[in-house]
Amino acid sequence: MKQLLYASTIGLLISWQNAAGQNDRAKAVSLDVAAPAVQQLKSSYFGTDYYGGAVEGDKLLAQYPASRALAAWRVANLVRSGRPREAQAAAKALMTANPNDPWGWFAQTIVAEFSTDGSAPGAVLKSSLEAYRRAPDHPDMIWLRAMALSGNREPAQALALIDSVASRGPLPQELLVLKANATFGLATSTRKRDDAMVDSAFALYARARANDPQDVAAHVFAASRMMNAGHLTDVYELTKRATEIAPLSLVAHENYWRAIDELKRGSQAQRDSEVLGDVEALVRRRGDDATVLTSAAAQFAQRKLPERARALEDRILAEHPNSYTAEWTYVSRYRTLRTLQLDTTHHDSTLTPRYTRALWSFVELPVHNSDRMLGDAYRELFRLSDSTTNADTLLRIVRGMVKYEGINPHVVYADGAIRLAERGRDFKEAEQIARQGIKEGKAKIDLQKASYETVGDYAKAVDWMSAFMYNALGIIYLRQNRLVDAEKQFTHARELDPQSVRAFYQLGVMAEKRGRQAEAEQLYMKGSLLSTMGPNPNKDALKAAYRKRTGSLDGYENYLGSIEEIDRGNRKSEVAKSRAKTAVPMKAFQLTTLDGKVVTLDSLRGKAAVINAWGMWCGPCVAEMPELQKLATQYASDTAVTILTIDNDANTDALRSWMQKKGYTFPTLLDDGYLMRVNMHSFPTTWFLDRQGRVAFTKTGWSEKLVEEFGWRIEMVKAP
C-alpha cells in the first residue's frame, strides 16, 4: 500500500508542479525535499496507525524542521492519537508563521474536524476551503476539501469534487475510499435510506481493495459501514484481515472486536476469549500507547473483569498522567459514580459527597486536554449545587460552564444565570450570561440545522431555545424588582415558545404582583396543562389562586377536572390529526430479545403494534419507562395488541440488570444497527403499526401523558 500511495501521490505532485507555473495560487506549495518523510506520515494516517504516525512525526520533524507539509501531516496524526492540545498548538504555529500557506489551513482543518472538543461544521468547511483555494490542484488539498465536505453534511459536494478529479485520470487510492465514504453518507443522509446507493458504496470499497489489497482504510471503513447498514456477510473477514495488514492500528482492532460481538459468533464465552486474546496481543505490541490501554480497559470492563480494567487505568495514570487518555480515565471513573448516584434503586448516603469530591478533584487537575470534559464536570457540579452552596463557589461553577461546557446552552446560560440571580447578587453578570445565551443558543441550533425537515422547524427550534434566555432575563429583572422589564421578557418568551411552562408561570406571578388575580389564574391554568419533564410550578400556583379566590379548596377537584376534560378533548383531536395520511410499511427487522427470542416484523402482522426506540443513556427515554410499563400492563391481555421496545445500549448485561431492578417486563429487542439503518436519530421515538405492519403514527420525544395518548393511538390503529 505504501509503495502504491507513494507512486500515485508523487506522480500527481509532479504533474501539479508542472501546472503550478501557470497558476499563481498553486505556487504556495512546492515539491518538498522531505517528500519520502511526508509520505511515511501519510501512510500511517491512511493506514489508521495514528499513534505510529505521531511518534514518527516527532522524529521526522526534527530531521526536516522546514517542511510544512511534514508538520501538517504530523498534526493530522497527533490529533487522531490522543494528543489534541499538541495538535492545536502545532496547527496554530503553522498558521502564525504563514497565514497564506495552505499547510497551515490544512492543519487547522484537521484539528477542527477531529478535535475532542468538536467544532462547528462551518468552521471545518471554511478552513478546508481556504486550504483548497490556495492550492486547488494539490492532491492533499483536494483530499482535505472532499473529506471536510463528506464529514460535514455535504457528501454530494464531496462526490462532485472527487468526480472532477476522476475526469482527469485514475483516482488516488485515498480519494477512492473517500468516495465510498461520501456515497454511503449521501445514501443515509435522509430519513429514507437509498439502498441502491449503499450497495454502490460497498462496491467502491471492494474496488479499492482490489486495487490495493493492503489498503487498511478500504477494509476498516467498509466493515464499519456494513455493520451500520446490517450487511454482515463479509464483516468478520474484513475486520480480521485489517488487523493482519495493520497489526498496530487500534482502529482496525476495535472494528474487529465490534464485529465479533455484533455477529455473535459462538457463545459469549467464546466471543470474550477471542476479543480478549486480541486485546492482550495488541497491549503487548502497543502498551506504550495510552489510547490502546484505554480501549483495552473498556473491553475488560465490558466483559466483567473490573480488576484488569482498573489495573490498565492505573497504568495510564502512572505512565501518562497529563494525557488526554488519563483525563478520560478520571472522567470514566466519576461517571461510574454518577450512574450510581442517579440510580434510585441504589441507596448509599456517601455517594453524592464522593461524587462531588471526584468532580472537584478532576476540575483541579493541573492539565486539561479537553474543554468539553471540563465543561461536563462543571455542569455536574451545577446540578449538585443548591441553596446551601457558597455564593462564590456557585459563581465559579457557572463561569466554568460558560467557558467550557458548549453543549447545553439552556442549562449553562439560562439556568446558570437564574441561579446566580436567585442569590440576590451578581445581577449584572447574570444578565450578561443570559444575553450571551441568545447568541450561543442559536449557534447550537445552527449546528443541527441540517436535521430539521423544514425551515419552519428550524425557526421553531431557534425560538424555543431563545425563550429559555428571555425567561432567564425576566427572572433576573424580577429579582431586582424591575417589573416592567421583567414582564416584557416573559411576554416575549411566551411569544417565542407558546408551550413554555416557565413563561406562563412567571407571567402569572407578574399578574398577581399587579393585582390582576383573574388573569393570573388563567395563566396558571393554561400553564398547568402543558407537558414538562420537571415539576410544573403552574399546578401549585393554580391551586393557590383558586383558594385565594374562593377562600377554600372546596370544589377544586371538580374545577380541575372540567379543565382537564376540555384539554383532553383538544389533545385527542391533535393526536388524530397526526396520523399518517399514507401509511408506509415499517422496514423489516429480525431482532433478538433480552431473553434470546427472535422477533421479526412479520411476526407482528395482524396486530396493532407499538415499538418504542430508547436507551438507558437517554434521560427522556428513561423518564417515560414507568408509563410504558403501565401501558404494557394495561394491554397485556389484549391479543390484538403488541407492545415492545428496541434498546440502543451496548452493554446487554447492564441493561438486563437495570430492567430487573426496575421491574420492567415489556419485551425488549436489542438493536443490531437497525435504528441507524432506518435513520432514526431522535430518542425516544415510538412507532404505531397497523395490522399490515405499516406506520400509522410516529411519536418523537418524551410523553408526559403516555398511557392516555398512546392508548388513543392504539385504539385508532385497532379500529377498522
XYZ file of C-alpha atoms in Angstrom:
720
model
C 0.000 0.000 0.000
C 2.770 2.434 0.935
C 4.502 1.994 -2.417
C 1.283 2.475 -4.371
C 0.305 5.541 -2.359
C 3.798 6.985 -2.768
C 3.861 6.471 -6.523
C 0.385 7.881 -7.131
C 0.925 10.866 -4.876
C 4.388 11.758 -6.213
C 3.074 11.437 -9.768
C 0.266 13.839 -9.002
C 2.686 16.183 -7.265
C 4.940 16.323 -10.320
C 2.031 16.946 -12.700
C 0.723 19.559 -10.282
C 4.224 21.109 -10.108
C 4.336 21.447 -13.891
C 0.979 23.233 -13.885
C 1.903 25.448 -10.941
C 3.902 27.824 -13.127
C 0.643 28.814 -14.779
C -1.252 29.082 -11.515
C -0.081 31.702 -9.033
C -2.304 30.323 -6.301
C -0.613 26.940 -6.528
C 2.898 28.365 -6.133
C 2.355 28.401 -2.364
C 3.279 24.690 -2.272
C 6.341 23.159 -3.885
C 7.611 19.614 -4.211
C 9.029 19.040 -0.747
C 12.566 17.681 -0.320
C 11.103 15.782 2.626
C 8.580 14.032 0.361
C 9.513 10.477 1.465
C 9.140 11.524 5.111
C 5.812 13.187 4.346
C 4.670 10.042 2.589
C 5.628 7.978 5.621
C 3.299 10.039 7.824
C 0.549 9.888 5.220
C 0.871 6.108 5.057
C 0.497 5.929 8.836
C -2.547 8.180 8.689
C -4.332 6.360 5.885
C -3.301 3.065 7.445
C -5.107 4.218 10.637
C -1.894 3.867 12.689
C -2.169 7.368 14.122
C -0.028 6.703 17.157
C 2.797 5.373 14.993
C 2.459 8.400 12.728
C 2.629 10.775 15.690
C 5.735 9.105 17.134
C 7.483 9.059 13.753
C 6.288 12.597 13.092
C 8.112 13.854 16.179
C 11.339 12.304 14.913
C 10.971 13.324 11.275
C 10.090 16.915 12.064
C 13.342 17.227 13.994
C 15.092 15.985 10.867
C 13.141 18.232 8.472
C 12.070 21.260 10.556
C 11.410 23.434 7.489
C 8.910 21.045 5.880
C 5.443 22.494 6.361
C 3.826 19.501 4.680
C 5.541 17.211 7.177
C 4.420 19.433 10.061
C 0.838 19.374 8.788
C 0.655 15.596 8.448
C 2.226 15.288 11.889
C -0.683 17.388 13.184
C -3.123 15.011 11.458
C -1.647 12.031 13.291
C -1.342 13.904 16.592
C -4.983 14.890 16.769
C -6.137 11.335 15.964
C -3.805 9.722 18.520
C -4.962 11.382 21.733
C -2.682 14.433 21.702
C -5.193 17.192 20.880
C -3.507 20.080 22.705
C -0.181 19.437 20.931
C -2.013 19.240 17.614
C -3.800 22.533 18.277
C -0.547 24.253 19.248
C 1.284 22.911 16.186
C -1.530 23.965 13.843
C -1.576 27.433 15.390
C 2.200 27.732 14.927
C 1.868 26.867 11.237
C -0.870 29.454 10.777
C 1.039 32.139 12.672
C 4.238 31.583 10.690
C 2.480 31.990 7.327
C -1.285 32.613 7.227
C -1.310 32.397 3.437
C 0.301 28.977 3.206
C -2.186 26.142 2.539
C -0.484 23.786 5.003
C -1.468 25.958 7.955
C -5.081 25.830 6.807
C -4.707 22.078 6.218
C -3.567 21.554 9.808
C -6.279 23.826 11.173
C -8.948 21.885 9.257
C -7.773 18.538 10.596
C -7.733 19.841 14.171
C -11.208 21.358 13.782
C -12.600 18.152 12.300
C -11.152 15.713 14.828
C -10.621 17.769 17.976
C -12.008 16.129 21.107
C -13.975 19.301 21.823
C -15.609 19.350 18.409
C -16.052 22.257 16.039
C -18.917 23.726 14.081
C -19.238 22.208 10.591
C -18.976 25.736 9.232
C -15.506 26.195 10.759
C -14.252 22.952 9.210
C -15.714 23.794 5.808
C -14.321 27.314 5.882
C -10.748 26.330 6.760
C -10.728 23.471 4.236
C -11.905 25.876 1.544
C -9.069 28.291 2.419
C -6.542 25.456 2.026
C -8.092 24.299 -1.242
C -8.226 27.819 -2.734
C -4.511 28.275 -2.139
C -3.554 25.024 -3.878
C -6.566 23.724 -5.827
C -4.567 21.168 -7.815
C -2.594 19.702 -4.928
C -3.828 16.142 -4.176
C -3.641 16.620 -0.418
C -5.752 19.774 -0.551
C -8.274 18.054 -2.802
C -8.498 15.162 -0.342
C -8.808 17.582 2.585
C -11.644 19.506 0.966
C -13.524 16.352 -0.008
C -13.025 14.897 3.484
C -14.363 18.084 5.109
C -17.407 18.173 2.818
C -18.164 14.488 3.315
C -17.819 14.685 7.097
C -19.899 17.848 7.485
C -23.198 17.059 5.839
C -22.156 17.884 2.285
C -21.492 14.438 0.754
C -22.948 15.439 -2.626
C -20.422 18.277 -2.944
C -17.638 15.912 -1.894
C -18.645 13.483 -4.643
C -18.760 16.275 -7.220
C -15.222 17.318 -6.319
C -13.916 13.741 -6.419
C -15.617 13.100 -9.763
C -13.972 16.215 -11.190
C -10.598 14.687 -10.294
C -11.629 11.319 -11.769
C -12.422 13.013 -15.073
C -8.709 13.864 -15.405
C -7.350 10.398 -14.653
C -7.371 7.493 -12.178
C -8.295 8.400 -8.618
C -5.602 8.106 -5.944
C -6.439 5.316 -3.520
C -7.299 7.643 -0.632
C -9.813 9.534 -2.804
C -11.424 6.298 -3.960
C -12.011 5.260 -0.331
C -13.269 8.738 0.452
C -15.675 8.499 -2.492
C -17.062 5.316 -0.967
C -17.457 7.091 2.388
C -19.237 10.049 0.775
C -21.511 7.768 -1.241
C -22.550 5.930 1.924
C -23.059 9.263 3.679
C -25.285 10.553 0.896
C -27.272 7.302 0.859
C -28.051 7.605 4.569
C -28.348 11.392 4.865
C -32.141 11.449 4.648
C -34.863 9.687 6.608
C -35.365 7.238 3.733
C -32.150 5.355 3.038
C -31.154 4.752 -0.585
C -30.286 1.033 -0.562
C -29.024 1.051 -4.152
C -26.591 3.831 -3.292
C -25.470 1.915 -0.190
C -24.640 -1.016 -2.457
C -22.697 1.369 -4.714
C -20.635 2.488 -1.728
C -19.764 -1.099 -0.862
C -18.818 -1.741 -4.495
C -16.422 1.221 -4.332
C -14.799 -0.185 -1.189
C -14.414 -3.531 -2.974
C -12.822 -1.770 -5.939
C -10.386 -0.024 -3.606
C -9.429 -3.360 -2.035
C -8.961 -4.882 -5.479
C -6.666 -2.001 -6.457
C -4.645 -2.407 -3.275
C -5.308 -5.495 -1.119
C -3.153 -3.896 1.615
C -5.352 -0.807 1.947
C -6.369 -0.794 5.605
C -8.911 2.022 5.239
C -10.758 0.172 2.471
C -11.204 -2.739 4.886
C -11.924 -0.763 8.064
C -14.391 1.778 6.666
C -16.198 -0.836 4.591
C -16.671 -3.165 7.577
C -17.798 -0.350 9.870
C -20.429 0.862 7.434
C -21.529 -2.678 6.640
C -22.256 -3.186 10.334
C -24.152 0.098 10.393
C -26.192 -0.989 7.391
C -26.778 -4.546 8.596
C -24.752 -6.114 5.755
C -22.867 -8.583 7.935
C -21.853 -11.332 5.491
C -18.218 -10.307 4.909
C -17.675 -8.183 8.010
C -15.711 -10.678 10.097
C -13.258 -11.479 7.316
C -12.735 -7.793 6.513
C -12.040 -6.799 10.104
C -9.803 -9.793 10.713
C -7.834 -9.032 7.548
C -7.442 -5.384 8.598
C -5.741 -6.435 11.848
C -3.361 -8.626 9.851
C -2.483 -5.808 7.442
C -2.146 -3.248 10.251
C -1.331 -5.118 13.475
C -0.539 -1.843 15.265
C -3.731 0.002 14.296
C -6.093 0.461 17.233
C -8.897 1.401 14.823
C -8.548 -1.904 12.972
C -8.600 -3.911 16.198
C -11.583 -2.035 17.650
C -13.506 -2.734 14.446
C -12.596 -6.419 14.765
C -13.835 -6.555 18.382
C -17.091 -4.892 17.390
C -17.606 -7.400 14.580
C -17.109 -10.356 16.922
C -19.756 -9.013 19.278
C -22.280 -7.968 16.633
C -22.029 -11.193 14.657
C -22.403 -13.226 17.869
C -20.061 -15.934 16.617
C -20.177 -18.812 19.113
C -21.064 -18.484 22.784
C -20.474 -15.364 24.860
C -17.505 -17.087 26.492
C -16.002 -17.862 23.070
C -16.506 -14.281 21.918
C -14.920 -12.927 25.098
C -11.971 -15.247 24.651
C -11.386 -14.199 21.042
C -11.681 -10.487 21.792
C -9.534 -10.526 24.924
C -6.879 -12.641 23.218
C -6.567 -9.971 20.553
C -6.705 -7.202 23.163
C -3.811 -8.705 25.107
C -1.759 -9.161 21.931
C -2.270 -5.521 20.998
C -1.325 -4.347 24.504
C 1.888 -6.360 24.269
C 2.734 -4.693 20.952
C 1.491 -1.204 21.732
C 1.422 -0.867 25.511
C 3.209 2.469 25.193
C 0.091 3.930 23.509
C -2.276 5.280 26.161
C -5.243 5.107 23.765
C -4.644 1.366 23.375
C -4.633 0.951 27.151
C -7.882 2.911 27.442
C -9.629 0.833 24.800
C -8.305 -2.384 26.317
C -9.540 -1.355 29.769
C -13.012 -0.765 28.319
C -13.050 -4.271 26.854
C -12.077 -5.835 30.172
C -14.754 -3.830 31.980
C -17.402 -4.767 29.397
C -16.531 -8.444 29.874
C -16.860 -8.323 33.681
C -13.165 -8.164 34.520
C -13.093 -4.901 36.511
C -9.804 -5.659 38.285
C -7.943 -5.994 34.982
C -9.631 -2.847 33.670
C -8.633 -0.950 36.819
C -5.022 -2.138 36.514
C -4.785 -0.738 32.976
C -6.386 2.531 34.076
C -3.876 2.831 36.921
C -1.112 2.239 34.396
C -2.428 5.091 32.241
C -2.492 7.465 35.217
C 1.042 6.466 36.238
C 2.686 6.438 32.804
C 0.693 9.180 31.024
C -0.508 11.484 33.844
C -1.109 14.604 31.727
C -2.515 12.910 28.643
C -5.988 13.113 27.171
C -6.432 9.419 27.967
C -5.585 9.989 31.635
C -8.158 12.752 31.674
C -10.711 10.409 30.136
C -9.880 7.804 32.797
C -10.781 10.260 35.549
C -13.995 11.121 33.716
C -14.908 7.460 33.279
C -14.459 6.880 36.981
C -16.544 9.824 38.109
C -19.259 8.890 35.605
C -19.476 5.476 37.229
C -20.225 7.269 40.495
C -22.777 9.448 38.695
C -24.609 6.386 37.378
C -24.895 5.033 40.903
C -25.845 8.441 42.283
C -28.714 8.757 39.792
C -29.894 5.164 40.307
C -32.924 5.381 42.585
C -32.633 1.666 43.373
C -29.129 2.141 44.818
C -29.137 3.565 48.348
C -25.794 4.869 49.631
C -25.656 8.161 51.550
C -21.934 8.547 50.792
C -22.368 8.550 47.003
C -23.204 12.230 46.464
C -20.307 13.545 48.612
C -17.919 11.082 46.930
C -19.145 12.082 43.509
C -18.816 15.782 44.348
C -15.239 15.286 45.581
C -14.363 13.346 42.418
C -15.681 16.199 40.266
C -13.697 18.837 42.148
C -10.565 16.654 42.010
C -10.963 16.494 38.245
C -11.534 20.248 37.931
C -8.389 20.911 39.970
C -6.127 18.767 37.753
C -3.091 20.786 36.609
C -3.631 19.921 32.919
C -6.838 19.587 30.915
C -6.757 18.410 27.304
C -10.471 18.672 26.624
C -12.622 21.707 27.308
C -15.731 19.604 26.826
C -14.811 17.172 29.588
C -14.020 20.059 31.915
C -17.360 21.618 30.995
C -19.094 18.324 31.743
C -17.630 18.360 35.253
C -18.730 21.947 35.874
C -22.241 21.148 34.621
C -22.481 18.224 37.040
C -21.262 20.424 39.906
C -24.002 22.861 38.930
C -26.579 20.064 39.034
C -25.413 19.137 42.534
C -25.434 22.736 43.781
C -28.333 24.065 45.868
C -29.239 26.947 48.157
C -26.522 25.889 50.603
C -23.729 26.164 48.029
C -21.379 29.055 48.766
C -22.182 32.028 46.502
C -18.575 32.419 45.352
C -18.384 28.704 44.634
C -21.586 28.896 42.612
C -20.207 31.823 40.628
C -17.074 29.826 39.849
C -19.163 26.853 38.719
C -21.354 28.975 36.434
C -18.316 30.722 34.959
C -16.745 27.307 34.367
C -19.839 26.128 32.499
C -19.926 29.282 30.383
C -16.262 28.934 29.452
C -16.066 25.209 28.805
C -19.422 23.392 28.525
C -20.540 24.204 24.983
C -23.300 21.580 24.684
C -26.372 22.600 26.699
C -26.898 26.368 26.345
C -30.329 26.256 28.014
C -28.654 24.879 31.161
C -25.477 26.961 31.010
C -26.826 30.368 30.072
C -30.432 30.235 31.255
C -30.347 28.096 34.396
C -26.875 29.360 35.317
C -27.975 32.990 35.094
C -31.169 32.295 37.051
C -29.290 30.522 39.840
C -26.934 33.490 40.203
C -29.827 35.956 40.310
C -31.629 33.891 42.937
C -28.706 34.556 45.273
C -29.515 38.264 45.144
C -26.098 39.237 43.818
C -24.089 39.142 40.578
C -27.126 40.526 38.698
C -25.010 42.283 36.073
C -23.025 39.152 35.268
C -26.191 37.048 35.272
C -27.758 39.384 32.698
C -24.632 39.261 30.528
C -24.689 35.456 30.639
C -28.378 35.257 29.670
C -27.881 37.682 26.775
C -24.841 35.745 25.600
C -27.052 32.666 25.709
C -29.341 34.070 22.985
C -26.410 34.049 20.579
C -24.917 30.765 21.796
C -28.291 29.013 21.769
C -28.867 29.932 18.139
C -25.337 28.791 17.275
C -26.133 25.422 18.841
C -29.317 25.039 16.805
C -27.403 26.098 13.678
C -25.056 23.147 14.187
C -28.067 20.854 13.820
C -29.768 22.821 11.043
C -29.497 20.025 8.508
C -31.515 17.709 10.762
C -34.652 19.875 10.524
C -37.056 18.869 7.769
C -38.280 22.397 7.027
C -37.192 25.981 7.519
C -40.168 26.345 9.830
C -38.947 23.503 12.058
C -35.534 25.147 12.276
C -37.034 28.551 13.127
C -39.231 26.956 15.784
C -36.166 25.342 17.373
C -34.332 28.693 17.462
C -37.349 30.345 19.099
C -37.658 27.505 21.620
C -34.021 27.913 22.642
C -34.233 31.703 22.782
C -37.292 31.505 25.041
C -35.124 29.979 27.785
C -32.857 33.020 27.730
C -35.678 35.584 27.741
C -37.308 33.790 30.664
C -33.970 33.982 32.473
C -33.712 37.713 31.776
C -37.220 38.158 33.131
C -36.337 36.370 36.374
C -33.159 38.434 36.736
C -35.161 41.657 36.374
C -37.906 40.384 38.663
C -35.337 39.700 41.387
C -34.298 43.344 41.102
C -37.968 44.446 41.237
C -37.777 45.776 37.662
C -41.345 44.677 36.966
C -41.887 46.383 33.598
C -38.655 44.949 32.179
C -39.428 41.521 33.640
C -42.932 41.316 32.178
C -41.624 42.362 28.771
C -39.117 39.469 28.752
C -41.666 36.878 29.949
C -44.156 38.000 27.294
C -41.526 37.693 24.591
C -40.578 34.221 25.845
C -44.207 33.073 25.581
C -44.458 34.536 22.078
C -41.365 32.587 21.036
C -42.481 29.360 22.714
C -46.236 29.073 23.336
C -45.525 25.822 25.237
C -43.154 27.442 27.743
C -44.214 26.325 31.219
C -41.843 28.872 32.760
C -43.258 31.803 30.802
C -46.866 31.092 31.817
C -45.869 30.730 35.451
C -43.796 33.904 35.541
C -46.479 35.919 33.744
C -48.941 34.622 36.322
C -46.619 35.832 39.084
C -46.392 39.219 37.378
C -50.186 39.450 37.091
C -50.576 38.682 40.803
C -47.996 41.322 41.697
C -50.073 43.840 39.756
C -53.313 42.727 41.431
C -54.725 41.052 38.296
C -55.798 37.855 40.061
C -58.236 36.563 37.426
C -55.598 36.942 34.709
C -53.043 35.157 36.898
C -55.401 32.216 37.424
C -55.990 31.905 33.663
C -52.238 31.896 33.014
C -51.619 29.252 35.687
C -54.489 27.192 34.263
C -53.012 27.211 30.747
C -49.512 26.543 32.059
C -50.657 23.618 34.204
C -51.923 21.786 31.121
C -48.520 21.884 29.379
C -46.180 18.895 29.454
C -42.821 19.170 31.193
C -40.327 16.600 32.392
C -39.646 18.551 35.594
C -42.038 19.940 38.200
C -44.714 22.232 36.786
C -44.993 25.252 39.131
C -48.242 26.308 37.478
C -50.098 23.442 39.151
C -49.365 24.565 42.706
C -49.884 28.193 41.697
C -53.303 27.372 40.216
C -54.323 25.607 43.401
C -53.201 28.583 45.488
C -55.026 31.017 43.177
C -58.252 29.014 43.472
C -58.006 29.001 47.264
C -57.372 32.751 47.258
C -60.431 33.349 45.061
C -62.853 31.018 46.861
C -61.451 31.020 50.374
C -61.003 27.227 50.418
C -60.255 24.216 48.233
C -63.843 23.005 48.256
C -64.811 22.036 44.723
C -61.257 22.304 43.451
C -61.136 18.743 42.134
C -64.308 19.281 40.080
C -62.910 22.602 38.828
C -59.643 20.941 37.849
C -61.450 18.001 36.277
C -63.506 20.235 33.988
C -60.335 21.986 32.811
C -58.579 18.699 32.188
C -61.570 17.283 30.313
C -61.510 20.180 27.865
C -57.759 19.753 27.473
C -58.187 16.008 26.969
C -60.554 16.582 24.067
C -58.159 19.050 22.465
C -55.209 16.671 22.819
C -57.130 13.724 21.410
C -58.087 15.795 18.390
C -54.437 16.743 17.826
C -53.355 13.099 18.101
C -55.936 12.078 15.496
C -54.677 14.781 13.133
C -51.115 13.432 13.458
C -51.994 10.106 11.822
C -50.009 9.482 8.653
C -52.028 10.353 5.575
C -50.356 7.466 3.766
C -49.250 4.538 5.926
C -45.773 3.373 4.874
C -44.560 -0.172 5.645
C -42.074 -0.429 8.504
C -38.646 -1.602 7.354
C -38.282 -5.318 8.047
C -36.237 -6.431 11.051
C -35.146 -9.583 12.822
C -34.009 -8.751 16.344
C -33.281 -10.741 19.471
C -34.904 -10.081 22.835
C -33.059 -9.901 26.144
C -34.073 -13.496 26.841
C -32.845 -14.750 23.465
C -36.076 -14.937 21.464
C -36.127 -13.746 17.842
C -38.798 -11.237 16.823
C -39.432 -10.218 13.218
C -41.686 -7.589 11.709
C -43.682 -10.340 10.023
C -44.469 -11.862 13.419
C -46.315 -8.657 14.360
C -48.669 -8.666 11.381
C -52.325 -8.984 12.231
C -51.888 -6.924 15.404
C -51.649 -3.282 16.350
C -48.010 -2.890 17.378
C -46.241 -0.258 19.472
C -42.457 -0.118 19.058
C -40.533 2.273 21.320
C -36.864 3.019 20.484
C -34.842 4.024 23.539
C -31.603 3.648 25.537
C -30.571 3.834 29.188
C -28.237 6.688 28.246
C -31.256 8.773 27.143
C -32.778 10.729 30.045
C -36.195 11.364 28.425
C -36.381 7.682 27.426
C -35.775 6.521 30.982
C -38.257 9.090 32.319
C -41.149 7.597 30.341
C -40.337 3.930 31.057
C -42.657 3.667 34.106
C -45.569 4.895 31.977
C -44.639 2.494 29.181
C -44.740 -0.354 31.713
C -48.240 0.757 32.787
C -49.302 0.766 29.145
C -47.895 -2.730 28.620
C -49.704 -3.980 31.720
C -52.949 -2.372 30.568
C -52.811 -4.197 27.212
C -51.226 -7.438 28.473
C -54.435 -9.426 27.960
C -55.314 -7.865 24.594
C -54.214 -10.367 21.958
C -54.761 -7.783 19.219
C -52.004 -5.511 20.584
C -48.237 -5.968 20.944
C -46.054 -3.529 22.865
C -42.277 -3.841 22.704
C -39.117 -1.753 22.678
C -35.809 -1.633 20.796
C -32.924 -0.791 23.124
C -29.847 1.033 21.831
C -27.407 0.297 24.700
C -24.127 -1.522 24.087
C -23.934 -3.305 27.449
C -26.596 -6.022 27.454
C -25.720 -7.250 30.948
C -26.139 -3.769 32.433
C -29.458 -3.394 30.596
C -30.742 -6.738 31.870
C -29.769 -5.904 35.449
C -31.383 -2.465 35.232
C -34.624 -3.851 33.783
C -34.835 -6.400 36.575
C -34.223 -3.755 39.249
C -36.945 -1.554 37.819
C -39.399 -4.405 37.354
C -39.968 -3.710 33.655
C -41.463 -6.713 31.893
C -42.255 -5.454 28.384
C -40.320 -7.263 25.605
C -37.012 -5.533 24.826
C -35.283 -6.129 21.498
C -31.557 -5.471 21.132
C -30.615 -3.032 18.391
C -28.147 -4.526 15.918
C -27.793 -1.307 13.964
C -31.407 -1.395 12.783
C -32.216 2.051 14.182
C -29.308 3.546 12.260
C -30.360 1.688 9.136
C -33.782 3.334 9.271
C -32.097 6.689 10.005
C -33.721 7.012 13.427
C -31.656 9.521 15.403
C -34.148 11.068 17.872
C -34.641 9.244 21.161
C -37.190 8.263 22.247
C -39.173 7.558 19.085
C -42.301 5.383 19.105
C -43.933 3.838 16.053
C -47.552 2.661 15.997
C -48.124 -0.010 13.339
C -51.402 -1.143 11.844
C -52.242 -4.789 11.280
C -50.355 -4.783 7.945
C -47.104 -3.611 9.552
C -47.462 -0.045 8.281
C -46.546 3.044 10.323
C -49.767 4.849 11.213
C -48.327 7.182 13.870
C -44.814 8.290 14.809
C -44.254 9.983 18.167
C -40.850 11.600 18.717
C -39.757 12.731 22.160
C -40.883 12.244 25.741
C -44.582 11.922 26.541
C -45.974 13.090 29.876
C -49.449 11.572 29.419
C -48.100 8.479 27.707
C -50.670 5.880 28.830
C -53.588 8.030 27.751
C -52.191 9.362 24.467
C -50.530 6.108 23.386
C -53.801 4.351 24.232
C -55.684 6.670 21.879
C -53.285 5.838 19.068
C -53.571 2.113 19.745
C -57.363 2.209 19.638
C -57.299 4.268 16.435
C -54.937 1.749 14.822
C -57.033 -1.213 16.018
C -60.203 0.228 14.552
C -61.121 -0.994 11.045
